[in-house]
Amino acid sequence: MSTVARWARAEWGRLYVAVREPLFRRRWRAVPMTLVVVCLTALVQFTQNQSWGYRIVQDAGAVRAGDPLWLALLRTPLSLFVPAPDLPVWGALAQILAAFGLAEICLGRWRTLVIAYAATLAGTLYARVGIAVGPAGLLGLPGTDAHVVDTGPSAAVVGLAVFLGWRYRAYVTAGAVVVAMVVEVILKDNLAGKEHLAAIVAVLALCGVSATRHGRTAGVRVGWGSGLPPIRSWTRRRGPAQRRSWR
């Protein structure tokens, strides 16, 4: 086996094993939520590019930092399916299919949605904090960004990619995603890039919570498994005759 093949197996082998059997056995039925997300995103993209549909999508799912917080939170669930109208939608749909599909198989439907919405909400809330800080601050944003629409599904895709990389020990892949988002901010320094970084920070916090919870669970299991079983301890305190009569 070549060096590249060994590296690929070490990096993606666990993820491949987790995905292979459910996808081979159930095929598209293994990712029903992902298919709904892809179709809904395509429908929203088509609608917002129509003269009659742009305002509908903006009123229902476009989140801006300048909006009242209650309105932004109300629009956040649908904002996950609102891609940037000026970018190629096929690239966004491919990213959604890959990230959401892998996450749905490996993490389950509800955990995938929690991570996706946590990443999206982190970007939305960061934009408000950044504008309040102002462009002079380290994490600040100019006031004009208050009228820019949030990133949509891209923050969720980035968050799911980082969480999957951490969960299945594809650390190089997760690190590459983080580095790519940092480079994006350095080169463009726009709202979307900084929201992606906020999404990564939120997901890394979820990784820490998950690691702590699994560590405590493992500790409890070790505690229950330590020591001698009751029957063995009972027989050691008695002589051979007593052990024969007990049997």
Coordinates of N, CA and C in Angstrom, one line a residue:
M1 N 0.8 -1.2 0.0 CA 0.0 0.0 0.0 C 0.9 1.3 0.0
S2 N 0.6 2.2 -0.9 CA 1.4 3.4 -1.0 C 1.2 4.3 0.2
T3 N 2.1 5.3 0.3 CA 2.0 6.2 1.5 C 0.7 7.0 1.4
V4 N 0.3 7.5 0.2 CA -1.0 8.2 0.1 C -2.2 7.4 0.5
A5 N -2.2 6.1 0.1 CA -3.3 5.3 0.4 C -3.4 5.0 1.9
R6 N -2.2 4.8 2.5 CA -2.2 4.6 4.0 C -2.7 5.9 4.7
W7 N -2.3 7.0 4.2 CA -2.7 8.3 4.8 C -4.2 8.5 4.7
A8 N -4.7 8.2 3.5 CA -6.2 8.3 3.2 C -7.0 7.3 4.1
R9 N -6.5 6.1 4.2 CA -7.2 5.2 5.1 C -7.2 5.6 6.5
A10 N -6.0 6.2 7.0 CA -6.0 6.6 8.4 C -6.9 7.9 8.6
E11 N -7.0 8.7 7.6 CA -7.7 10.0 7.7 C -9.2 9.7 7.5
W12 N -9.6 9.0 6.5 CA -11.0 8.8 6.2 C -11.6 7.4 6.4
G13 N -10.8 6.5 6.9 CA -11.2 5.1 7.1 C -12.4 5.0 8.0
R14 N -12.4 5.6 9.1 CA -13.5 5.5 10.1 C -14.8 6.1 9.5
L15 N -14.7 7.2 8.9 CA -15.8 7.8 8.3 C -16.4 6.9 7.1
Y16 N -15.5 6.3 6.4 CA -15.9 5.4 5.3 C -16.7 4.2 5.8
V17 N -16.1 3.6 6.9 CA -16.8 2.4 7.5 C -18.1 2.8 8.0
A18 N -18.3 4.0 8.6 CA -19.6 4.4 9.2 C -20.6 4.6 8.1
V19 N -20.2 5.1 7.0 CA -21.1 5.4 5.9 C -21.4 4.3 5.0
R20 N -20.5 3.4 4.8 CA -20.6 2.4 3.7 C -21.8 1.5 3.8
E21 N -22.0 0.9 5.0 CA -23.1 -0.1 5.1 C -24.4 0.5 5.0
P22 N -24.8 1.6 5.8 CA -26.1 2.2 5.6 C -26.4 2.7 4.2
L23 N -25.4 3.3 3.5 CA -25.6 3.8 2.2 C -25.7 2.7 1.2
F24 N -25.0 1.6 1.3 CA -25.1 0.5 0.4 C -26.4 -0.3 0.6
R25 N -26.8 -0.4 1.9 CA -28.1 -1.1 2.2 C -29.3 -0.3 1.8
R26 N -29.3 1.0 2.2 CA -30.6 1.7 2.0 C -30.5 2.7 0.9
R27 N -29.3 3.0 0.4 CA -29.1 4.0 -0.7 C -29.7 5.3 -0.3
W28 N -30.6 5.9 -1.2 CA -31.1 7.2 -0.9 C -32.0 7.3 0.3
R29 N -32.6 6.1 0.6 CA -33.4 6.1 1.8 C -32.7 6.3 3.1
A30 N -31.3 6.3 3.0 CA -30.5 6.6 4.2 C -30.4 8.0 4.5
V31 N -30.7 8.9 3.6 CA -30.6 10.3 3.8 C -31.8 11.1 3.4
P32 N -33.0 10.8 3.9 CA -34.2 11.5 3.5 C -34.2 13.0 3.9
M33 N -33.7 13.3 5.1 CA -33.6 14.7 5.5 C -32.7 15.5 4.5
T34 N -31.6 14.9 4.1 CA -30.7 15.6 3.2 C -31.3 15.9 1.9
L35 N -32.1 15.0 1.4 CA -32.8 15.2 0.1 C -33.8 16.3 0.2
V36 N -34.5 16.4 1.4 CA -35.4 17.5 1.6 C -34.7 18.8 1.6
V37 N -33.6 18.9 2.3 CA -32.8 20.1 2.4 C -32.3 20.5 1.0
V38 N -31.8 19.6 0.2 CA -31.3 19.9 -1.1 C -32.4 20.4 -2.0
C39 N -33.6 19.7 -2.0 CA -34.7 20.2 -2.8 C -35.2 21.5 -2.4
L40 N -35.3 21.7 -1.0 CA -35.8 23.0 -0.5 C -34.9 24.1 -0.9
T41 N -33.6 23.9 -0.8 CA -32.6 24.9 -1.2 C -32.7 25.3 -2.7
A42 N -32.9 24.3 -3.5 CA -33.0 24.5 -4.9 C -34.3 25.3 -5.2
L43 N -35.4 24.9 -4.5 CA -36.7 25.6 -4.7 C -36.5 27.1 -4.3
V44 N -35.9 27.3 -3.2 CA -35.7 28.7 -2.7 C -34.9 29.5 -3.7
Q45 N -33.8 28.9 -4.2 CA -32.9 29.6 -5.2 C -33.7 29.9 -6.4
F46 N -34.5 29.0 -6.9 CA -35.4 29.3 -8.1 C -36.3 30.4 -7.8
T47 N -37.0 30.4 -6.6 CA -38.0 31.4 -6.3 C -37.4 32.8 -6.2
Q48 N -36.2 32.9 -5.5 CA -35.7 34.2 -5.3 C -35.1 34.8 -6.5
N49 N -34.9 34.0 -7.6 CA -34.4 34.6 -8.8 C -35.5 34.9 -9.8
Q50 N -36.8 34.8 -9.3 CA -37.9 35.3 -10.1 C -38.4 36.7 -9.6
S51 N -38.9 37.4 -10.5 CA -39.3 38.8 -10.2 C -40.4 38.8 -9.1
W52 N -41.2 37.7 -9.1 CA -42.3 37.6 -8.2 C -41.9 37.0 -6.8
G53 N -40.7 36.3 -6.8 CA -40.4 35.5 -5.6 C -39.3 36.1 -4.8
Y54 N -38.6 37.1 -5.3 CA -37.4 37.6 -4.5 C -37.9 38.2 -3.2
R55 N -38.9 39.0 -3.2 CA -39.4 39.7 -2.0 C -40.0 38.7 -1.0
I56 N -40.6 37.6 -1.5 CA -41.1 36.6 -0.7 C -40.0 35.9 0.1
V57 N -38.9 35.5 -0.6 CA -37.8 34.9 0.1 C -37.1 35.8 1.1
Q58 N -37.0 37.1 0.7 CA -36.3 38.1 1.6 C -37.2 38.3 2.9
D59 N -38.4 38.3 2.7 CA -39.3 38.5 3.9 C -39.4 37.3 4.8
A60 N -39.2 36.1 4.2 CA -39.4 34.9 5.0 C -38.1 34.3 5.5
G61 N -37.0 34.5 4.8 CA -35.8 33.8 5.2 C -34.5 34.6 5.2
A62 N -34.5 35.9 4.8 CA -33.3 36.6 4.7 C -33.0 37.3 6.1
V63 N -31.9 37.0 6.7 CA -31.5 37.5 8.0 C -30.4 38.5 7.9
R64 N -30.6 39.7 8.4 CA -29.6 40.8 8.4 C -29.4 41.2 9.9
A65 N -28.2 41.7 10.2 CA -27.9 42.1 11.5 C -28.7 43.4 11.9
G66 N -29.2 44.1 10.9 CA -29.9 45.3 11.2 C -31.4 45.0 11.5
D67 N -31.8 43.8 11.3 CA -33.2 43.4 11.7 C -33.4 43.3 13.2
P68 N -34.6 43.5 13.7 CA -34.8 43.2 15.1 C -34.5 41.8 15.4
L69 N -34.0 41.5 16.6 CA -33.5 40.2 17.0 C -34.6 39.2 16.9
W70 N -35.8 39.5 17.3 CA -36.9 38.6 17.3 C -37.3 38.2 15.9
L71 N -37.2 39.1 14.9 CA -37.4 38.8 13.5 C -36.3 38.0 12.9
A72 N -35.1 38.2 13.3 CA -34.0 37.4 12.8 C -34.1 36.0 13.3
L73 N -34.4 35.8 14.6 CA -34.6 34.5 15.1 C -35.8 33.7 14.5
L74 N -36.8 34.5 14.1 CA -38.0 33.9 13.5 C -37.6 33.4 12.0
R75 N -36.7 34.2 11.4 CA -36.4 33.8 10.0 C -35.2 32.8 10.0
T76 N -34.5 32.6 11.1 CA -33.3 31.7 11.0 C -33.6 30.3 10.5
P77 N -34.7 29.6 10.9 CA -34.9 28.3 10.4 C -34.9 28.2 8.9
L78 N -35.6 29.2 8.2 CA -35.6 29.2 6.8 C -34.4 29.7 6.1
S79 N -33.6 30.6 6.9 CA -32.4 31.1 6.3 C -31.4 30.1 6.0
L80 N -31.5 28.9 6.6 CA -30.6 27.8 6.4 C -30.7 27.3 4.9
F81 N -31.8 27.6 4.3 CA -32.0 27.2 2.9 C -32.0 28.3 1.9
V82 N -31.5 29.4 2.3 CA -31.4 30.6 1.3 C -30.0 30.8 0.9
P83 N -29.6 30.3 -0.3 CA -28.2 30.5 -0.8 C -28.1 31.9 -1.3
A84 N -26.8 32.3 -1.5 CA -26.5 33.6 -2.0 C -27.0 33.6 -3.5
P85 N -27.9 34.6 -3.8 CA -28.5 34.6 -5.2 C -27.5 34.8 -6.3
D86 N -26.3 35.4 -6.0 CA -25.3 35.7 -7.0 C -24.2 34.7 -7.2
L87 N -24.3 33.6 -6.5 CA -23.3 32.5 -6.6 C -24.0 31.3 -7.3
P88 N -23.1 30.4 -7.9 CA -23.7 29.2 -8.6 C -24.3 28.3 -7.6
V89 N -25.6 28.0 -7.8 CA -26.3 27.2 -6.8 C -25.9 25.7 -6.8
W90 N -25.3 25.2 -8.0 CA -25.0 23.8 -8.0 C -23.8 23.5 -7.1
G91 N -22.9 24.4 -6.9 CA -21.8 24.2 -5.9 C -22.4 24.1 -4.5
A92 N -23.3 25.0 -4.2 CA -23.9 25.0 -2.9 C -24.7 23.7 -2.6
L93 N -25.5 23.2 -3.7 CA -26.2 22.0 -3.5 C -25.3 20.8 -3.3
A94 N -24.2 20.8 -4.0 CA -23.2 19.6 -3.9 C -22.7 19.6 -2.5
Q95 N -22.3 20.8 -1.9 CA -21.8 20.9 -0.6 C -22.8 20.4 0.4
I96 N -24.1 20.9 0.3 CA -25.1 20.5 1.2 C -25.3 19.0 1.1
L97 N -25.4 18.4 -0.1 CA -25.6 17.0 -0.2 C -24.5 16.2 0.5
A98 N -23.2 16.6 0.4 CA -22.1 15.9 1.0 C -22.1 16.1 2.5
A99 N -22.2 17.3 3.0 CA -22.1 17.6 4.4 C -23.3 17.0 5.2
F100 N -24.5 17.4 4.7 CA -25.7 16.9 5.4 C -25.9 15.4 5.3
G101 N -25.5 14.9 4.1 CA -25.7 13.4 3.9 C -24.8 12.6 4.8
L102 N -23.5 13.0 4.9 CA -22.6 12.3 5.8 C -23.0 12.4 7.2
A103 N -23.4 13.6 7.6 CA -23.8 13.9 9.0 C -25.1 13.1 9.3
E104 N -26.0 13.1 8.4 CA -27.3 12.4 8.7 C -27.0 10.9 9.0
I105 N -26.1 10.3 8.2 CA -25.8 8.9 8.4 C -25.0 8.6 9.6
C106 N -24.1 9.5 9.9 CA -23.1 9.3 11.0 C -23.6 9.8 12.3
L107 N -24.3 10.9 12.3 CA -24.8 11.5 13.6 C -26.2 11.4 13.9
G108 N -27.0 11.1 12.9 CA -28.5 11.1 13.1 C -29.1 12.4 12.6
R109 N -30.4 12.3 12.4 CA -31.1 13.5 11.8 C -31.2 14.6 12.8
W110 N -31.5 14.4 14.0 CA -31.7 15.5 14.9 C -30.4 16.2 15.4
R111 N -29.4 15.4 15.6 CA -28.1 15.9 15.9 C -27.5 16.8 14.8
T112 N -27.7 16.3 13.5 CA -27.3 17.1 12.4 C -28.0 18.4 12.3
L113 N -29.3 18.4 12.6 CA -30.0 19.7 12.6 C -29.6 20.6 13.7
V114 N -29.3 20.1 14.9 CA -28.8 20.9 16.0 C -27.5 21.6 15.6
I115 N -26.6 20.8 15.1 CA -25.2 21.3 14.8 C -25.4 22.4 13.6
A116 N -26.2 22.1 12.6 CA -26.4 23.0 11.5 C -26.9 24.3 12.0
Y117 N -28.0 24.3 12.8 CA -28.6 25.5 13.3 C -27.7 26.2 14.3
A118 N -27.0 25.5 15.1 CA -26.1 26.2 16.0 C -25.0 26.9 15.3
A119 N -24.5 26.4 14.2 CA -23.5 27.1 13.4 C -24.1 28.3 12.7
T120 N -25.3 28.2 12.2 CA -26.0 29.3 11.5 C -26.3 30.4 12.5
L121 N -26.8 30.0 13.7 CA -27.2 31.0 14.7 C -25.9 31.7 15.2
A122 N -24.8 31.0 15.4 CA -23.6 31.6 15.8 C -23.1 32.7 14.9
G123 N -23.2 32.5 13.6 CA -22.9 33.5 12.6 C -23.8 34.7 12.7
T124 N -25.1 34.4 12.9 CA -26.1 35.5 12.9 C -25.9 36.4 14.2
L125 N -25.6 35.8 15.3 CA -25.4 36.6 16.5 C -24.1 37.3 16.5
Y126 N -23.0 36.6 15.9 CA -21.7 37.3 15.8 C -21.9 38.6 15.0
A127 N -22.6 38.6 13.9 CA -22.8 39.8 13.1 C -23.3 41.0 13.9
R128 N -24.2 40.7 14.8 CA -24.7 41.8 15.7 C -23.7 42.3 16.6
V129 N -22.9 41.4 17.2 CA -21.9 41.8 18.1 C -20.8 42.5 17.4
G130 N -20.4 42.0 16.2 CA -19.3 42.7 15.5 C -19.7 44.1 15.1
I131 N -20.9 44.3 14.7 CA -21.4 45.7 14.3 C -21.4 46.6 15.5
A132 N -21.8 46.0 16.7 CA -21.9 46.8 17.9 C -20.4 47.2 18.3
V133 N -19.5 46.3 18.1 CA -18.1 46.7 18.4 C -17.5 47.7 17.5
G134 N -17.9 47.6 16.2 CA -17.4 48.6 15.2 C -16.1 48.2 14.5
P135 N -15.8 48.8 13.4 CA -14.6 48.4 12.6 C -13.3 48.6 13.4
A136 N -13.2 49.4 14.4 CA -12.0 49.6 15.1 C -11.6 48.4 16.0
G137 N -12.6 47.6 16.4 CA -12.4 46.5 17.3 C -11.8 45.3 16.6
L138 N -11.2 44.4 17.4 CA -10.6 43.2 16.8 C -11.5 42.4 16.0
L139 N -12.7 42.1 16.5 CA -13.7 41.3 15.9 C -14.9 42.2 15.3
G140 N -14.6 43.5 15.2 CA -15.7 44.4 14.7 C -16.0 44.3 13.3
L141 N -17.1 44.9 12.9 CA -17.6 45.0 11.6 C -18.0 46.4 11.2
P142 N -17.9 46.8 10.0 CA -18.5 48.1 9.6 C -20.0 48.1 9.7
G143 N -20.5 49.3 9.9 CA -22.0 49.5 10.0 C -22.7 49.0 8.8
T144 N -22.1 49.1 7.6 CA -22.8 48.8 6.4 C -23.1 47.3 6.3
D145 N -22.4 46.4 7.1 CA -22.7 45.0 7.1 C -24.0 44.7 7.8
A146 N -24.6 45.7 8.4 CA -25.9 45.5 9.0 C -27.0 45.2 8.0
H147 N -26.8 45.6 6.7 CA -27.7 45.4 5.6 C -27.4 44.2 4.7
V148 N -26.3 43.5 5.1 CA -25.9 42.3 4.3 C -26.6 41.1 4.8
V149 N -27.1 40.3 3.8 CA -27.8 39.0 4.2 C -26.8 38.0 4.7
D150 N -27.2 37.3 5.8 CA -26.3 36.3 6.3 C -25.9 35.2 5.3
T151 N -25.0 34.3 5.8 CA -24.4 33.3 4.8 C -25.3 32.3 4.3
G152 N -26.4 32.0 5.0 CA -27.3 30.9 4.6 C -26.8 29.6 4.9
P153 N -26.8 28.6 4.0 CA -26.4 27.2 4.3 C -24.9 27.0 4.5
S154 N -24.1 27.9 4.0 CA -22.6 27.7 4.0 C -22.1 27.6 5.4
A155 N -22.6 28.3 6.4 CA -22.1 28.2 7.8 C -22.4 26.8 8.3
A156 N -23.6 26.3 8.0 CA -24.0 25.0 8.5 C -23.1 23.9 7.8
V157 N -22.8 24.1 6.6 CA -21.9 23.1 5.9 C -20.5 23.1 6.5
V158 N -20.0 24.3 6.8 CA -18.7 24.4 7.4 C -18.7 23.8 8.8
G159 N -19.7 24.1 9.6 CA -19.8 23.5 10.9 C -19.9 22.0 10.9
L160 N -20.7 21.4 10.0 CA -20.9 20.0 10.0 C -19.6 19.3 9.5
A161 N -18.9 19.9 8.6 CA -17.6 19.4 8.1 C -16.6 19.3 9.3
V162 N -16.5 20.4 10.1 CA -15.6 20.4 11.2 C -16.0 19.4 12.2
F163 N -17.2 19.3 12.5 CA -17.7 18.3 13.6 C -17.4 16.9 13.1
L164 N -17.7 16.6 11.9 CA -17.5 15.2 11.4 C -16.0 14.9 11.4
G165 N -15.2 15.9 11.0 CA -13.7 15.6 11.0 C -13.2 15.4 12.4
W166 N -13.7 16.1 13.4 CA -13.3 15.8 14.8 C -13.9 14.5 15.3
R167 N -15.1 14.2 15.0 CA -15.7 13.0 15.5 C -15.1 11.7 15.0
Y168 N -14.7 11.8 13.7 CA -14.1 10.6 13.1 C -12.6 10.7 12.9
R169 N -12.0 11.6 13.6 CA -10.5 11.7 13.7 C -9.9 12.1 12.3
A170 N -10.7 12.7 11.5 CA -10.1 13.2 10.2 C -9.6 14.6 10.5
Y171 N -8.6 14.7 11.3 CA -8.1 16.0 11.9 C -7.5 16.9 10.8
V172 N -6.9 16.3 9.8 CA -6.3 17.0 8.7 C -7.4 17.7 7.9
T173 N -8.4 17.0 7.6 CA -9.5 17.5 6.9 C -10.2 18.6 7.6
A174 N -10.5 18.4 8.9 CA -11.1 19.5 9.7 C -10.2 20.7 9.8
G175 N -8.9 20.5 9.9 CA -8.0 21.6 10.0 C -7.9 22.3 8.7
A176 N -8.0 21.6 7.6 CA -8.0 22.2 6.2 C -9.2 23.1 6.1
V177 N -10.3 22.7 6.6 CA -11.5 23.5 6.5 C -11.3 24.8 7.3
V178 N -10.8 24.7 8.5 CA -10.6 25.9 9.3 C -9.6 26.8 8.7
V179 N -8.5 26.3 8.1 CA -7.5 27.1 7.5 C -8.1 27.8 6.3
A180 N -8.9 27.1 5.5 CA -9.5 27.7 4.3 C -10.4 28.9 4.7
M181 N -11.1 28.8 5.8 CA -12.0 29.9 6.3 C -11.2 31.1 6.8
V182 N -10.0 30.8 7.4 CA -9.1 31.9 7.9 C -8.6 32.6 6.7
V183 N -8.1 31.8 5.6 CA -7.6 32.4 4.4 C -8.7 33.3 3.7
E184 N -9.9 32.8 3.7 CA -11.0 33.6 3.1 C -11.2 34.9 3.8
V185 N -11.1 35.0 5.1 CA -11.2 36.2 5.9 C -10.0 37.1 5.6
I186 N -8.8 36.5 5.5 CA -7.6 37.4 5.2 C -7.7 38.0 3.8
L187 N -8.2 37.2 2.8 CA -8.2 37.7 1.4 C -9.4 38.6 1.2
K188 N -10.6 38.3 1.7 CA -11.8 39.1 1.4 C -12.2 40.0 2.5
D189 N -12.0 39.5 3.8 CA -12.4 40.3 5.0 C -13.9 40.7 4.8
N190 N -14.8 39.8 4.5 CA -16.2 40.1 4.4 C -17.0 39.5 5.5
L191 N -18.3 39.8 5.5 CA -19.1 39.3 6.6 C -19.3 37.8 6.6
A192 N -19.4 37.2 5.4 CA -19.6 35.8 5.3 C -18.4 35.0 5.8
G193 N -17.2 35.4 5.5 CA -16.0 34.7 6.1 C -15.9 34.8 7.6
K194 N -16.2 35.9 8.2 CA -16.2 36.0 9.6 C -17.3 35.2 10.3
E195 N -18.5 35.2 9.6 CA -19.5 34.3 10.1 C -19.2 32.8 10.1
H196 N -18.4 32.5 9.1 CA -17.9 31.1 9.0 C -17.0 30.8 10.2
L197 N -16.1 31.7 10.5 CA -15.3 31.5 11.7 C -16.1 31.4 13.0
A198 N -17.1 32.3 13.1 CA -18.0 32.2 14.3 C -18.7 30.8 14.3
A199 N -19.1 30.3 13.2 CA -19.7 29.0 13.2 C -18.7 27.9 13.6
I200 N -17.5 28.0 13.2 CA -16.5 27.0 13.6 C -16.2 27.1 15.1
V201 N -16.2 28.3 15.7 CA -16.0 28.4 17.1 C -17.1 27.8 17.9
A202 N -18.4 28.0 17.4 CA -19.5 27.4 18.0 C -19.5 25.8 18.0
V203 N -19.1 25.3 16.8 CA -19.0 23.9 16.6 C -17.9 23.3 17.5
L204 N -16.7 24.0 17.5 CA -15.7 23.5 18.4 C -16.1 23.4 19.9
A205 N -16.9 24.4 20.3 CA -17.5 24.3 21.6 C -18.4 23.1 21.8
L206 N -19.2 22.8 20.8 CA -20.0 21.6 20.8 C -19.1 20.3 20.9
C207 N -18.0 20.3 20.2 CA -17.1 19.2 20.2 C -16.5 19.0 21.6
G208 N -16.2 20.2 22.3 CA -15.7 20.1 23.7 C -16.8 19.5 24.6
V209 N -18.0 20.0 24.4 CA -19.1 19.4 25.3 C -19.3 17.9 25.0
S210 N -19.3 17.5 23.8 CA -19.4 16.1 23.5 C -18.3 15.3 24.0
A211 N -17.1 15.8 23.9 CA -15.9 15.1 24.5 C -16.0 14.9 26.0
T212 N -16.5 16.0 26.7 CA -16.6 15.9 28.1 C -17.7 14.9 28.5
R213 N -18.8 15.0 27.8 CA -19.9 14.0 28.1 C -19.5 12.6 27.9
H214 N -18.8 12.3 26.8 CA -18.4 10.9 26.5 C -17.3 10.5 27.5
G215 N -16.5 11.5 27.9 CA -15.4 11.1 28.9 C -16.0 10.7 30.2
R216 N -17.1 11.4 30.6 CA -17.7 11.1 31.9 C -18.4 9.8 31.8
T217 N -19.1 9.5 30.6 CA -19.7 8.2 30.4 C -18.7 7.1 30.5
A218 N -17.6 7.3 29.8 CA -16.5 6.2 29.9 C -16.0 6.0 31.3
G219 N -15.9 7.1 32.1 CA -15.4 7.0 33.4 C -16.4 6.2 34.3
V220 N -17.7 6.4 34.1 CA -18.7 5.7 34.8 C -18.6 4.2 34.5
R221 N -18.5 3.9 33.2 CA -18.4 2.5 32.8 C -17.1 1.8 33.4
V222 N -16.0 2.5 33.4 CA -14.8 2.0 34.0 C -15.1 1.7 35.5
G223 N -15.7 2.6 36.1 CA -16.0 2.5 37.6 C -16.9 1.2 37.9
W224 N -17.9 1.0 37.0 CA -18.7 -0.1 37.2 C -18.0 -1.4 36.9
G225 N -17.0 -1.3 36.0 CA -16.3 -2.6 35.6 C -15.2 -2.9 36.5
S226 N -14.8 -2.0 37.4 CA -13.6 -2.3 38.2 C -14.0 -3.2 39.4
G227 N -12.9 -3.9 39.9 CA -13.2 -4.8 41.1 C -13.6 -6.2 40.7
L228 N -13.6 -7.0 41.7 CA -14.0 -8.4 41.4 C -15.5 -8.6 41.4
P229 N -16.0 -9.5 40.5 CA -17.5 -9.7 40.5 C -17.9 -10.3 41.9
P230 N -19.2 -10.1 42.3 CA -19.6 -10.5 43.6 C -19.4 -12.0 43.8
I231 N -19.7 -12.9 42.8 CA -19.6 -14.3 43.1 C -18.2 -14.7 43.3
R232 N -17.2 -14.1 42.5 CA -15.8 -14.5 42.7 C -15.4 -14.0 44.1
S233 N -15.8 -12.9 44.5 CA -15.4 -12.4 45.8 C -15.9 -13.3 46.9
W234 N -17.2 -13.8 46.8 CA -17.8 -14.7 47.8 C -17.0 -16.0 47.9
T235 N -16.6 -16.5 46.7 CA -16.0 -17.8 46.7 C -14.6 -17.7 47.3
R236 N -13.9 -16.6 47.2 CA -12.6 -16.5 47.7 C -12.6 -16.4 49.2
R237 N -13.7 -16.0 49.8 CA -13.7 -15.8 51.3 C -14.1 -17.1 51.9
R238 N -14.4 -18.2 51.1 CA -14.8 -19.5 51.7 C -13.9 -20.6 51.3
G239 N -13.9 -21.6 52.0 CA -13.1 -22.8 51.7 C -13.6 -23.6 50.5
P240 N -12.8 -24.6 50.1 CA -13.3 -25.5 49.0 C -14.6 -26.2 49.3
A241 N -14.8 -26.7 50.6 CA -16.0 -27.4 50.9 C -17.2 -26.5 50.7
Q242 N -17.1 -25.3 51.2 CA -18.2 -24.4 51.1 C -18.5 -24.1 49.6
R243 N -17.4 -23.9 48.8 CA -17.7 -23.6 47.4 C -18.4 -24.8 46.7
R244 N -18.0 -26.1 47.1 CA -18.7 -27.2 46.5 C -20.1 -27.3 46.9
S245 N -20.4 -27.0 48.1 CA -21.8 -27.1 48.6 C -22.6 -26.0 47.9
W246 N -22.0 -24.8 47.7 CA -22.8 -23.7 47.1 C -23.1 -24.1 45.6
R247 N -22.2 -24.8 44.9 CA -22.5 -25.2 43.6 C -23.5 -26.3 43.5

